[in-house]
PDB file of C-alpha atoms in Angstrom:
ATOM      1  CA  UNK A   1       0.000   0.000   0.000  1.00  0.00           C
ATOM      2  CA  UNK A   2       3.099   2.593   0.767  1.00  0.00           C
ATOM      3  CA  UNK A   3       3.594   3.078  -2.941  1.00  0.00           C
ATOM      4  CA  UNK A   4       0.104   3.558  -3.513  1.00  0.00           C
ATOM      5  CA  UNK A   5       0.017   6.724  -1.375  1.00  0.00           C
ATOM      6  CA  UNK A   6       3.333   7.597  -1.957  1.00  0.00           C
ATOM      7  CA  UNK A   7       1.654   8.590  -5.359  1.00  0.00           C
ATOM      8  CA  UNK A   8      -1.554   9.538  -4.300  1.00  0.00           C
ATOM      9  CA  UNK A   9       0.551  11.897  -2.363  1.00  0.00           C
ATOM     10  CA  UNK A  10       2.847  13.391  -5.086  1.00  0.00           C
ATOM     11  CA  UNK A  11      -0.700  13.617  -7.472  1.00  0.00           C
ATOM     12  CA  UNK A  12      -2.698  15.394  -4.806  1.00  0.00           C
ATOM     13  CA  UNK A  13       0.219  17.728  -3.896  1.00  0.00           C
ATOM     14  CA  UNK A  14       0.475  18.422  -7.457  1.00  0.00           C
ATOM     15  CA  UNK A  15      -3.146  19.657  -7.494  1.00  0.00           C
ATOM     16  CA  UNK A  16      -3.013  21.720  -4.462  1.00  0.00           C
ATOM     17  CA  UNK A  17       0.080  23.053  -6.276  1.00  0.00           C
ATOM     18  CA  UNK A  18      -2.034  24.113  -9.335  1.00  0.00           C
ATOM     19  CA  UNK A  19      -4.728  25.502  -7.343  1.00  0.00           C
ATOM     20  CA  UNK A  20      -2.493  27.740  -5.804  1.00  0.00           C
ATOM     21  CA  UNK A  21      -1.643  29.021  -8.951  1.00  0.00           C
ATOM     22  CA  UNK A  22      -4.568  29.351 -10.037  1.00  0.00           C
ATOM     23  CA  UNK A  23      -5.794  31.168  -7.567  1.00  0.00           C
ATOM     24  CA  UNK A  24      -2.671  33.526  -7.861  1.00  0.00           C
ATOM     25  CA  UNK A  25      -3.830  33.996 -11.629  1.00  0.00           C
ATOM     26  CA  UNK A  26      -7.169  35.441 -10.761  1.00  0.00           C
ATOM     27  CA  UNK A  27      -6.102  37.528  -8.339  1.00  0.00           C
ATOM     28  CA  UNK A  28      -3.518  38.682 -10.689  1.00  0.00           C
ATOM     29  CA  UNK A  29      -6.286  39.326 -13.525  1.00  0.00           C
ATOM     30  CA  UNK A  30      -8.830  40.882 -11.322  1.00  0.00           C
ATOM     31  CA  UNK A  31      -6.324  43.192 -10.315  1.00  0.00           C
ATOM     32  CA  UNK A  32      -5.559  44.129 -13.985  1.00  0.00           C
ATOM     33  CA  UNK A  33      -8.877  44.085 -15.071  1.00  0.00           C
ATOM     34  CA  UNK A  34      -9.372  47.273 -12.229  1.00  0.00           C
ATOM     35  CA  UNK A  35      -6.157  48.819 -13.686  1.00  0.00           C
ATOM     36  CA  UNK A  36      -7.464  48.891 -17.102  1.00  0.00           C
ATOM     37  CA  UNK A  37     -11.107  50.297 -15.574  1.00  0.00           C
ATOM     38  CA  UNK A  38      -9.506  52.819 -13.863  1.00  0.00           C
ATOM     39  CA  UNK A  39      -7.019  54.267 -17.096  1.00  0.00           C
ATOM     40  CA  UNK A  40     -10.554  54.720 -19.061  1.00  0.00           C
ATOM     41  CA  UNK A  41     -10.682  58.186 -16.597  1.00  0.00           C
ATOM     42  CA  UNK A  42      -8.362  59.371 -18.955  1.00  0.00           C
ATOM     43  CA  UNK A  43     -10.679  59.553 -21.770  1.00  0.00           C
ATOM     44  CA  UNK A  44     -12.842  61.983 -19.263  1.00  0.00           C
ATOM     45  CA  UNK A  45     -11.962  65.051 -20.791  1.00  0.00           C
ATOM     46  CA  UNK A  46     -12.180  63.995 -24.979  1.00  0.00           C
ATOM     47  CA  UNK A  47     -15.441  62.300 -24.197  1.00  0.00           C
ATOM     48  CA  UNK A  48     -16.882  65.654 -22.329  1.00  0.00           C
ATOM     49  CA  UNK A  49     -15.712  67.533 -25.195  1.00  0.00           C
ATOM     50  CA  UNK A  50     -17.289  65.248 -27.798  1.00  0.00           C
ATOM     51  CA  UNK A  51     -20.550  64.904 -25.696  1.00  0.00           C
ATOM     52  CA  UNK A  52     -20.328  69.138 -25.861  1.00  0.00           C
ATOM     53  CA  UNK A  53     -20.222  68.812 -29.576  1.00  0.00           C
ATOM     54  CA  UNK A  54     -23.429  66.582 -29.966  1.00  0.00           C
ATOM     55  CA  UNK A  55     -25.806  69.125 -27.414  1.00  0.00           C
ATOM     56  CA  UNK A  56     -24.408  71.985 -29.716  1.00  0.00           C
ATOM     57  CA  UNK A  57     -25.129  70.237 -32.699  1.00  0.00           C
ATOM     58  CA  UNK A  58     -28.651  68.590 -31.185  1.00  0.00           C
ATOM     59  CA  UNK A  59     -29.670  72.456 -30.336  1.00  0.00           C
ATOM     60  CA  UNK A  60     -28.785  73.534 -33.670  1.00  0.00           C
ATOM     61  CA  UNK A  61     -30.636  70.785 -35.632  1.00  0.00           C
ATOM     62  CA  UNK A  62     -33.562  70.037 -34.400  1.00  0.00           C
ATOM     63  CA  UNK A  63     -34.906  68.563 -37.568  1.00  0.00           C
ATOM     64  CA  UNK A  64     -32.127  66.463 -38.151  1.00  0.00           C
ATOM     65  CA  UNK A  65     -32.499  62.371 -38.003  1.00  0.00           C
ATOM     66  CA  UNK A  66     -28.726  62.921 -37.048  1.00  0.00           C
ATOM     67  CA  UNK A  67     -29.866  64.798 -33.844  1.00  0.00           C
ATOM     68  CA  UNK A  68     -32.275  61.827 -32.434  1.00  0.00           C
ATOM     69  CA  UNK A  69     -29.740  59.304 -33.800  1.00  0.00           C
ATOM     70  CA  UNK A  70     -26.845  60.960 -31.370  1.00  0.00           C
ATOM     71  CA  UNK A  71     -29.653  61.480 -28.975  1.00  0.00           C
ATOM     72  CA  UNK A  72     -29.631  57.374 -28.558  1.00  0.00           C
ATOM     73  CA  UNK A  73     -26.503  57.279 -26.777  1.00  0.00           C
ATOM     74  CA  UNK A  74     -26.677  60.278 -24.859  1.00  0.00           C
ATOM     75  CA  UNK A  75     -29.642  58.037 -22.717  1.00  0.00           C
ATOM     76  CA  UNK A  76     -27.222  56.119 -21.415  1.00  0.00           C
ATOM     77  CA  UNK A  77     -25.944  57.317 -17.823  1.00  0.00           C
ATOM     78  CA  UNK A  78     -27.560  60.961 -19.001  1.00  0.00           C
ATOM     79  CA  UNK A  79     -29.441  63.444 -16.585  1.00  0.00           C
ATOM     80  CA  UNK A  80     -32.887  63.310 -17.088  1.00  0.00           C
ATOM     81  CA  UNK A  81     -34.195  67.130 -16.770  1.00  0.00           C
ATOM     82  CA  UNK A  82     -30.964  67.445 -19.693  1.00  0.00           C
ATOM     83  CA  UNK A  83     -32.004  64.817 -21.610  1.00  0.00           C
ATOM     84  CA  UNK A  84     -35.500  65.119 -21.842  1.00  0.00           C
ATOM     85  CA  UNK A  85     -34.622  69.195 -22.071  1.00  0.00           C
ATOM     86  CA  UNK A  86     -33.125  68.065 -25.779  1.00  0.00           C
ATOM     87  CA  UNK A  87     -35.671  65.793 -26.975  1.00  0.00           C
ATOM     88  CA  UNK A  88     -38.725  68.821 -25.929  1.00  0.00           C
ATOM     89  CA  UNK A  89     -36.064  70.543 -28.226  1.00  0.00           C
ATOM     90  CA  UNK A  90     -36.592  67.914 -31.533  1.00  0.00           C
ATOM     91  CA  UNK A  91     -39.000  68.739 -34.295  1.00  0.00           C
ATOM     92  CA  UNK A  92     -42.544  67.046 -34.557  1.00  0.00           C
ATOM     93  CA  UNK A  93     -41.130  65.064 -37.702  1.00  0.00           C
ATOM     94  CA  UNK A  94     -37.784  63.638 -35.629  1.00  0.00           C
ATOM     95  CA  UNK A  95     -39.657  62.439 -32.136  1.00  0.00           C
ATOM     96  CA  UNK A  96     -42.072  60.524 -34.337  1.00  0.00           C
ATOM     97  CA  UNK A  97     -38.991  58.903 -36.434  1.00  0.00           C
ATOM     98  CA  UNK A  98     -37.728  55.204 -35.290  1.00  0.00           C
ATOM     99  CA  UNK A  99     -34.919  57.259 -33.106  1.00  0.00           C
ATOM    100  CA  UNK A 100     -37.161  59.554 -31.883  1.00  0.00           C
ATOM    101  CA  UNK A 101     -40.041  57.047 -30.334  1.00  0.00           C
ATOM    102  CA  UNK A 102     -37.047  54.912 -28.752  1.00  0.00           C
ATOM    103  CA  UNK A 103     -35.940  57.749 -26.815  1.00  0.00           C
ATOM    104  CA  UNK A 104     -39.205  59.150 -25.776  1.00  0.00           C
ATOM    105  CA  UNK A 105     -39.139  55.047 -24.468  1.00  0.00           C
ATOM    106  CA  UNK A 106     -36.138  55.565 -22.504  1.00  0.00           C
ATOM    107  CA  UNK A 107     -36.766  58.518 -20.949  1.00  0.00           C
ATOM    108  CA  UNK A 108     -40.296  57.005 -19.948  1.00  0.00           C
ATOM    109  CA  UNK A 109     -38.744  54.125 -18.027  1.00  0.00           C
ATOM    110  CA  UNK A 110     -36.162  56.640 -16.336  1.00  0.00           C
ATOM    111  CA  UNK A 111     -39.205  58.174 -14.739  1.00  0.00           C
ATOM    112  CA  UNK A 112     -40.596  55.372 -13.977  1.00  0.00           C
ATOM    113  CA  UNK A 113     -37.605  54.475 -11.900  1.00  0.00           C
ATOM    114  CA  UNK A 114     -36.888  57.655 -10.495  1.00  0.00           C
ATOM    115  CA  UNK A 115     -38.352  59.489  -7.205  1.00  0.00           C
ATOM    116  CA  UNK A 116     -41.726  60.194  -6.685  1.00  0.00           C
ATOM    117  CA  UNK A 117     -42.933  56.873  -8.924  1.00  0.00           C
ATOM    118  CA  UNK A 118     -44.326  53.578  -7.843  1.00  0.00           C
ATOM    119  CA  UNK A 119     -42.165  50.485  -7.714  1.00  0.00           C
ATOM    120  CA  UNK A 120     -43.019  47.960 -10.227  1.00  0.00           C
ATOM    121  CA  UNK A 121     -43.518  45.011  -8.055  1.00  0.00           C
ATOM    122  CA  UNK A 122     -41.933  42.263 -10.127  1.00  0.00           C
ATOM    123  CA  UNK A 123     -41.914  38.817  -9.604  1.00  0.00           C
ATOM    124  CA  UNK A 124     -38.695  36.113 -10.350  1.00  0.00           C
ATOM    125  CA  UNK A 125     -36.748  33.126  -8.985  1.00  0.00           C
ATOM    126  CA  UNK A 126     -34.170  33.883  -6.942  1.00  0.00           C
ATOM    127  CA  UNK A 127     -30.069  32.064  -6.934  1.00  0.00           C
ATOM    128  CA  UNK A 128     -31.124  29.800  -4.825  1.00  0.00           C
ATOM    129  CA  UNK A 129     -34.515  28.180  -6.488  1.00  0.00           C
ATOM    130  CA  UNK A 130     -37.292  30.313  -4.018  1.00  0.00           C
ATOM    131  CA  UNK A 131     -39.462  32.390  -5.559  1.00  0.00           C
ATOM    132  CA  UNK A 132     -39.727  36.134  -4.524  1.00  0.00           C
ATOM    133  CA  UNK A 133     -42.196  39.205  -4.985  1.00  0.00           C
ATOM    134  CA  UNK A 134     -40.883  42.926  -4.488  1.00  0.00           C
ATOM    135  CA  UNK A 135     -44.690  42.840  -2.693  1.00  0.00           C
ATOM    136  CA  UNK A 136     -43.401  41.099   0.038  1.00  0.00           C
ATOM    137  CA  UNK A 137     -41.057  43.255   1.158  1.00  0.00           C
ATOM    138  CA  UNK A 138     -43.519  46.171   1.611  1.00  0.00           C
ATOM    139  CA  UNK A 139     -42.858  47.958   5.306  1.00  0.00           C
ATOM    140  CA  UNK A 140     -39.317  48.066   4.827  1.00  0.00           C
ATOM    141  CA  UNK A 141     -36.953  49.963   3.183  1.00  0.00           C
ATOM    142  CA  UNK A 142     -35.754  47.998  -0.101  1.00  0.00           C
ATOM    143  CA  UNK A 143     -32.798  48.745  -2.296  1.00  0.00           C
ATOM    144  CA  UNK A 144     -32.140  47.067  -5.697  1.00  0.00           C
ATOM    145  CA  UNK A 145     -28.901  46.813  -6.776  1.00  0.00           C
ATOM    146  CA  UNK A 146     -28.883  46.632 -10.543  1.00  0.00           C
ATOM    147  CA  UNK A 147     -25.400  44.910 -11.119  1.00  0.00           C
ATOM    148  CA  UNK A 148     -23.190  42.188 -12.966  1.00  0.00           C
ATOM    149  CA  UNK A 149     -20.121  39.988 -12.525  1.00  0.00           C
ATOM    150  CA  UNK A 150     -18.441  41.241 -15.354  1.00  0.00           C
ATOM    151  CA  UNK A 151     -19.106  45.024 -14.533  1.00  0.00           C
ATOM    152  CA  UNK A 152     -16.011  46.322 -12.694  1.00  0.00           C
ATOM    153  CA  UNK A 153     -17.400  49.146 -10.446  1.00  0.00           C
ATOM    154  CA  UNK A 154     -20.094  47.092  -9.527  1.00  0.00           C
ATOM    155  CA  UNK A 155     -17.898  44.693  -8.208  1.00  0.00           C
ATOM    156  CA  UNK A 156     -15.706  47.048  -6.328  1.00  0.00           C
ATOM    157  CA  UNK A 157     -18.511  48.688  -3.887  1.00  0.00           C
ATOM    158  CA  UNK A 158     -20.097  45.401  -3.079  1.00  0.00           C
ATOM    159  CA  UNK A 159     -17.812  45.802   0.403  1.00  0.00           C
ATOM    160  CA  UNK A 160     -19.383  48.594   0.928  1.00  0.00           C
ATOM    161  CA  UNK A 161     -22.996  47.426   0.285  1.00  0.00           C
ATOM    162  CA  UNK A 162     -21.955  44.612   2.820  1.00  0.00           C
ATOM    163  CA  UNK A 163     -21.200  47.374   5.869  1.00  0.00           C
ATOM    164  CA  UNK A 164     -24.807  49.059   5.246  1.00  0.00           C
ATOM    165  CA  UNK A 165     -26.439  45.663   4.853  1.00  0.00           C
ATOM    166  CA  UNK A 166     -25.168  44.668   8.225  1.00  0.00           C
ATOM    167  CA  UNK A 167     -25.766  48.145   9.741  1.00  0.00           C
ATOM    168  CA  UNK A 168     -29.467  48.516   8.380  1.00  0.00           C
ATOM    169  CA  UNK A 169     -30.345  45.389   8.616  1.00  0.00           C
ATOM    170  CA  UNK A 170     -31.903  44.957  12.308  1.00  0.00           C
ATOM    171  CA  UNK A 171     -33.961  48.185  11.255  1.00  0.00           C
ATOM    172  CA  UNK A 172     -35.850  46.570   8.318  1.00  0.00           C
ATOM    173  CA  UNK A 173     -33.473  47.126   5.428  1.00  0.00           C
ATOM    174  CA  UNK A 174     -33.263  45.087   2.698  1.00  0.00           C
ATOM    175  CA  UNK A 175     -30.915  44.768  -0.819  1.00  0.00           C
ATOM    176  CA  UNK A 176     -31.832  42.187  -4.033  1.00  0.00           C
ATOM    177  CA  UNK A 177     -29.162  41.971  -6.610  1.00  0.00           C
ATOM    178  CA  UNK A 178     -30.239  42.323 -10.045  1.00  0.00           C
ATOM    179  CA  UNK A 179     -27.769  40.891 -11.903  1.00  0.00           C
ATOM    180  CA  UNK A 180     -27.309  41.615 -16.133  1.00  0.00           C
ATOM    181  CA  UNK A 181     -25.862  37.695 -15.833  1.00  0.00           C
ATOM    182  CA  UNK A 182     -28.881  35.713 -17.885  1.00  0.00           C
ATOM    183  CA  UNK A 183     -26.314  34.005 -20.108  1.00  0.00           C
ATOM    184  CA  UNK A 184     -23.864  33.678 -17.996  1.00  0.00           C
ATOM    185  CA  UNK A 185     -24.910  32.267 -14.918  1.00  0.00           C
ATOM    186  CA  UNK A 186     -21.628  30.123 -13.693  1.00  0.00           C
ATOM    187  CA  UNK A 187     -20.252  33.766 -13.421  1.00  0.00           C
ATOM    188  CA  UNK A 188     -23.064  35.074 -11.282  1.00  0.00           C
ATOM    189  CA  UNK A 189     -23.282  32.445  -8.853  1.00  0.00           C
ATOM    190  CA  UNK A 190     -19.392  32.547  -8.941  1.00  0.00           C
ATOM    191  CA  UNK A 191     -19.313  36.288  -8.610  1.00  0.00           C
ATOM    192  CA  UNK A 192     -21.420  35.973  -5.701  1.00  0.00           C
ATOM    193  CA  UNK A 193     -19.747  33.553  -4.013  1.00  0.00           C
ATOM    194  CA  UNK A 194     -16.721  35.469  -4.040  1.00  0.00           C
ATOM    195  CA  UNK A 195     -17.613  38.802  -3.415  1.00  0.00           C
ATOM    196  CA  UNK A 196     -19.602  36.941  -0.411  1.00  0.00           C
ATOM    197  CA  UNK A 197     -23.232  38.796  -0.938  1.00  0.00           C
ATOM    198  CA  UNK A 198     -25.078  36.047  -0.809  1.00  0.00           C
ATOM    199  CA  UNK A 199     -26.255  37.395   2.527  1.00  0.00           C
ATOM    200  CA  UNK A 200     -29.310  39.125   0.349  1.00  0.00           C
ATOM    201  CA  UNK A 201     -31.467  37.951  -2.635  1.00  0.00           C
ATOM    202  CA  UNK A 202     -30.343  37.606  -5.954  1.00  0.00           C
ATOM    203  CA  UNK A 203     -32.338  37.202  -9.520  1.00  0.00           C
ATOM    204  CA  UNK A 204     -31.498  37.861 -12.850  1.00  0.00           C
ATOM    205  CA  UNK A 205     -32.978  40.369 -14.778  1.00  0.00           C
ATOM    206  CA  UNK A 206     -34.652  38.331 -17.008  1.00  0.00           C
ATOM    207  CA  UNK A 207     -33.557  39.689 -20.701  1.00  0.00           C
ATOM    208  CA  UNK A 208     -33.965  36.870 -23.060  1.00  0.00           C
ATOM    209  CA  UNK A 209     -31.711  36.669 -26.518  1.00  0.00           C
ATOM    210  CA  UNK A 210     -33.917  34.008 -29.017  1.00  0.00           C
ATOM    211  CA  UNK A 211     -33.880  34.075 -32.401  1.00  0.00           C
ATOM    212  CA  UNK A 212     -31.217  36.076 -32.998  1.00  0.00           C
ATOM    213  CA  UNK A 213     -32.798  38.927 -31.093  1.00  0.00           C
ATOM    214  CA  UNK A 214     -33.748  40.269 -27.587  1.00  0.00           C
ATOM    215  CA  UNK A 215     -36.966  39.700 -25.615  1.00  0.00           C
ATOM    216  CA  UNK A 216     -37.383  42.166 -22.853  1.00  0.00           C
ATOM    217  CA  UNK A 217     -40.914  41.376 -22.295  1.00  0.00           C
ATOM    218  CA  UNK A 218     -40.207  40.101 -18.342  1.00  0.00           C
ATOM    219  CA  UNK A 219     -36.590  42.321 -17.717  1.00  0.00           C
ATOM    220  CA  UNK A 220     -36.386  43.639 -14.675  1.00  0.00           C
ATOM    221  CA  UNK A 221     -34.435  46.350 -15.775  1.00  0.00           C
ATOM    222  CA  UNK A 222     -36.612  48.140 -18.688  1.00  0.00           C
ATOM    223  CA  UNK A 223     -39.579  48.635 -15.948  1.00  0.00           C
ATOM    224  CA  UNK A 224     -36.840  51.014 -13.597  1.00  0.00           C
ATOM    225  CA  UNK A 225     -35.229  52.228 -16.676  1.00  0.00           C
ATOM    226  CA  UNK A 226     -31.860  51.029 -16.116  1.00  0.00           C
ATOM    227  CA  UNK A 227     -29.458  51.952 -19.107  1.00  0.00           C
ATOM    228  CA  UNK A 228     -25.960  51.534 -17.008  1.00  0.00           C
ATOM    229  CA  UNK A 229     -24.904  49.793 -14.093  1.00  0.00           C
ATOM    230  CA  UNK A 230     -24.328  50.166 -11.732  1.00  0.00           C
ATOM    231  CA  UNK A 231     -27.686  51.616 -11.095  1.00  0.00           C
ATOM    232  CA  UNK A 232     -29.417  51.544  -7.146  1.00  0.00           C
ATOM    233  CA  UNK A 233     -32.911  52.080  -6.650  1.00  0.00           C
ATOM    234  CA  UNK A 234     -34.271  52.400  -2.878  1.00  0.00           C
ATOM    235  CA  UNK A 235     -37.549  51.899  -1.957  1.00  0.00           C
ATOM    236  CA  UNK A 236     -39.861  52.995   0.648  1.00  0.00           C
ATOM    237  CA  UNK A 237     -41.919  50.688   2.986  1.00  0.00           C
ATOM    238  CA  UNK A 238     -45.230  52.114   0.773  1.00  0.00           C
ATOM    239  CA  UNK A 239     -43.396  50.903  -2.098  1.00  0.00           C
ATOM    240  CA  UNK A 240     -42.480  54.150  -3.812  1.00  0.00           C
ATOM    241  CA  UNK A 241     -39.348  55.213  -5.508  1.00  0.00           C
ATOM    242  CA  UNK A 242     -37.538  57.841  -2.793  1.00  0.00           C
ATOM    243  CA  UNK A 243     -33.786  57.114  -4.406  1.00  0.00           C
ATOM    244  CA  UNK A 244     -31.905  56.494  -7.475  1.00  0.00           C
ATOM    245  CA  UNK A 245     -28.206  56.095  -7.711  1.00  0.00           C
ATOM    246  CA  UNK A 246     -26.440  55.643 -10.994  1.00  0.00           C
ATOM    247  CA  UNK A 247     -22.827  54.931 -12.107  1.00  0.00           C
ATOM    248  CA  UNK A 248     -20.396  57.608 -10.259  1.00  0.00           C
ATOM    249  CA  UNK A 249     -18.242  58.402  -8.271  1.00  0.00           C
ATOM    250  CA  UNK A 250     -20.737  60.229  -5.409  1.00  0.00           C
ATOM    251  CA  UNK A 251     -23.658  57.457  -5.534  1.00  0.00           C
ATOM    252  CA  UNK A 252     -22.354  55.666  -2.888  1.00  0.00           C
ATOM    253  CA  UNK A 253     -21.803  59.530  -1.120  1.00  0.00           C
ATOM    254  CA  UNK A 254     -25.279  60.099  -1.610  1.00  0.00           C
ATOM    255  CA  UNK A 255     -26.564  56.864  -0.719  1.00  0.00           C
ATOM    256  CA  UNK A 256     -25.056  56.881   2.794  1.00  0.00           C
ATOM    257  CA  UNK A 257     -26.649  60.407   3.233  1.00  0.00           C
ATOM    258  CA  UNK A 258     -30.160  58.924   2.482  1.00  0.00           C
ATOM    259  CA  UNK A 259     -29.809  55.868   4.579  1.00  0.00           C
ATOM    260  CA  UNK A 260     -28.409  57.856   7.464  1.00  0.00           C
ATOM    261  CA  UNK A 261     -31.625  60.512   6.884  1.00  0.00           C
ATOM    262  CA  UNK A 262     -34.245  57.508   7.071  1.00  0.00           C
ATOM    263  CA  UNK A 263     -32.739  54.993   9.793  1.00  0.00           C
ATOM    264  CA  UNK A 264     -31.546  57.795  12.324  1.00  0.00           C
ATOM    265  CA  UNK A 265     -34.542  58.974  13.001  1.00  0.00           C
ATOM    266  CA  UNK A 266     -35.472  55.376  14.037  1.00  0.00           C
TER     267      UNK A 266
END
């Protein structure tokens, strides 16, 4: 039997060996992957300029297909008031174009998931198999967390959504992850696991790709109009919209504020 473990030994050892590296390889390209993020700041400054250029040329041309057609991805991560300020601006003839009926979409489902709107109380199945209802969280403070495992940011403030999970918690606040993961689940549930946030619910968003195209007819997303991530939404105990935190640099700034505003009074 001794030379039977003798190389059950050397096998094993080199597996823990390999695992080790392994492990010392994803560290090493998470950390990269955050280097890279972080450069694209340096593109701050042409991509303020450029975004300058399409407003001037939006305000000068309102009857230009051009104008709604630039207008498309200036929804993305854009202020609202600003935003919808532009599109008021557009000519009859260019909000009811193709472009122009897709934004007027967009900037629908950013009010609907901005203050002062009702929640849409969806429905889905949760990481774990159990079903769960927005509805049955009513009477206590509820923030969704619009995320994914490949989205970099997103990743780096989940240890700070863990500190006001566990100092919130006790006085009835609760997080579900929404995660942009629906074909590429290993990665959530892995993503999860290591970012160790499986201490709150977590569904997909429910975006479907068939047939060579995308069915949004049940994502969670297109109801809170969520065009970047990360995106929070917190919701009151009535069920109404009283926060809305997209990609940035303050969100988690202004987050704290609000949570600090509505639990110390308690």
């Amino acid at each position: 039997m001794e030379p039977v473990l003798e190389e059950y030994g050397r096998l094993n050892k080199q597996y823990m060996d390999a695992d080790a590296e392994l492990k010392l390889l994803e560290a090493k390209v998470k950390k990269l992957k955050e280097e890279a993020y972080d450069y694209r700041e340096n593109f701050t400054p042409f991509n303020d300029r450029l975004a300058q250029l399409d407003v001037e040329f939006i305000k000068k041309n309102p009857d230009s297909y051009v104008s709604s057609f630039l207008m498309q991805f200036m929804t993305t991560g854009a202020d609202l008031a600003k935003i919808e300020g532009l599109y008021n601006g557009l000519s009859d003839q260019i909000k009811n174009s193709g472009n122009g009926r897709e934004i007027a979409e967009k900037i629908q489902g950013i009010k609907n998931g901005s203050p002062g709107s009702k929640a849409f109380e969806f429905e889905a199945t949760d990481i774990n198999e159990k079903a769960i209802a927005l509805a049955e969280l009513k009477g206590k403070y509820v923030l969704l967390d619009f995320w994914a495992s490949w989205c970099v940011p997103c990743r780096k403030g989940n240890p700070h959504l863990i500190d006001l999970y566990t100092k919130y918690k006790s006085k009835g606040f609760e997080i579900i992850g929404v995660a942009d993961d629906d074909r590429s689940q290993a990665a959530w549930h892995k993503a999860v696991d290591q970012d160790k946030i499986g201490i709150w619910r977590h569904v997909l968003n429910g975006l479907k790709f068939e047939n060579g195209e995308f069915d949004r007819s049940k994502s969670i997303s297109v109801h809170f109009g969520i065009s970047t991530l990360p995106t929070k939404i917190l919701i009151d105990p009535n069920g109404m919209i009283v926060g809305r935190y997209a990609s940035g640099s303050e969100t988690d700034t202004e987050l704290d504020k609000k949570l600090a505003e509505v639990f110390g009074a308690q």
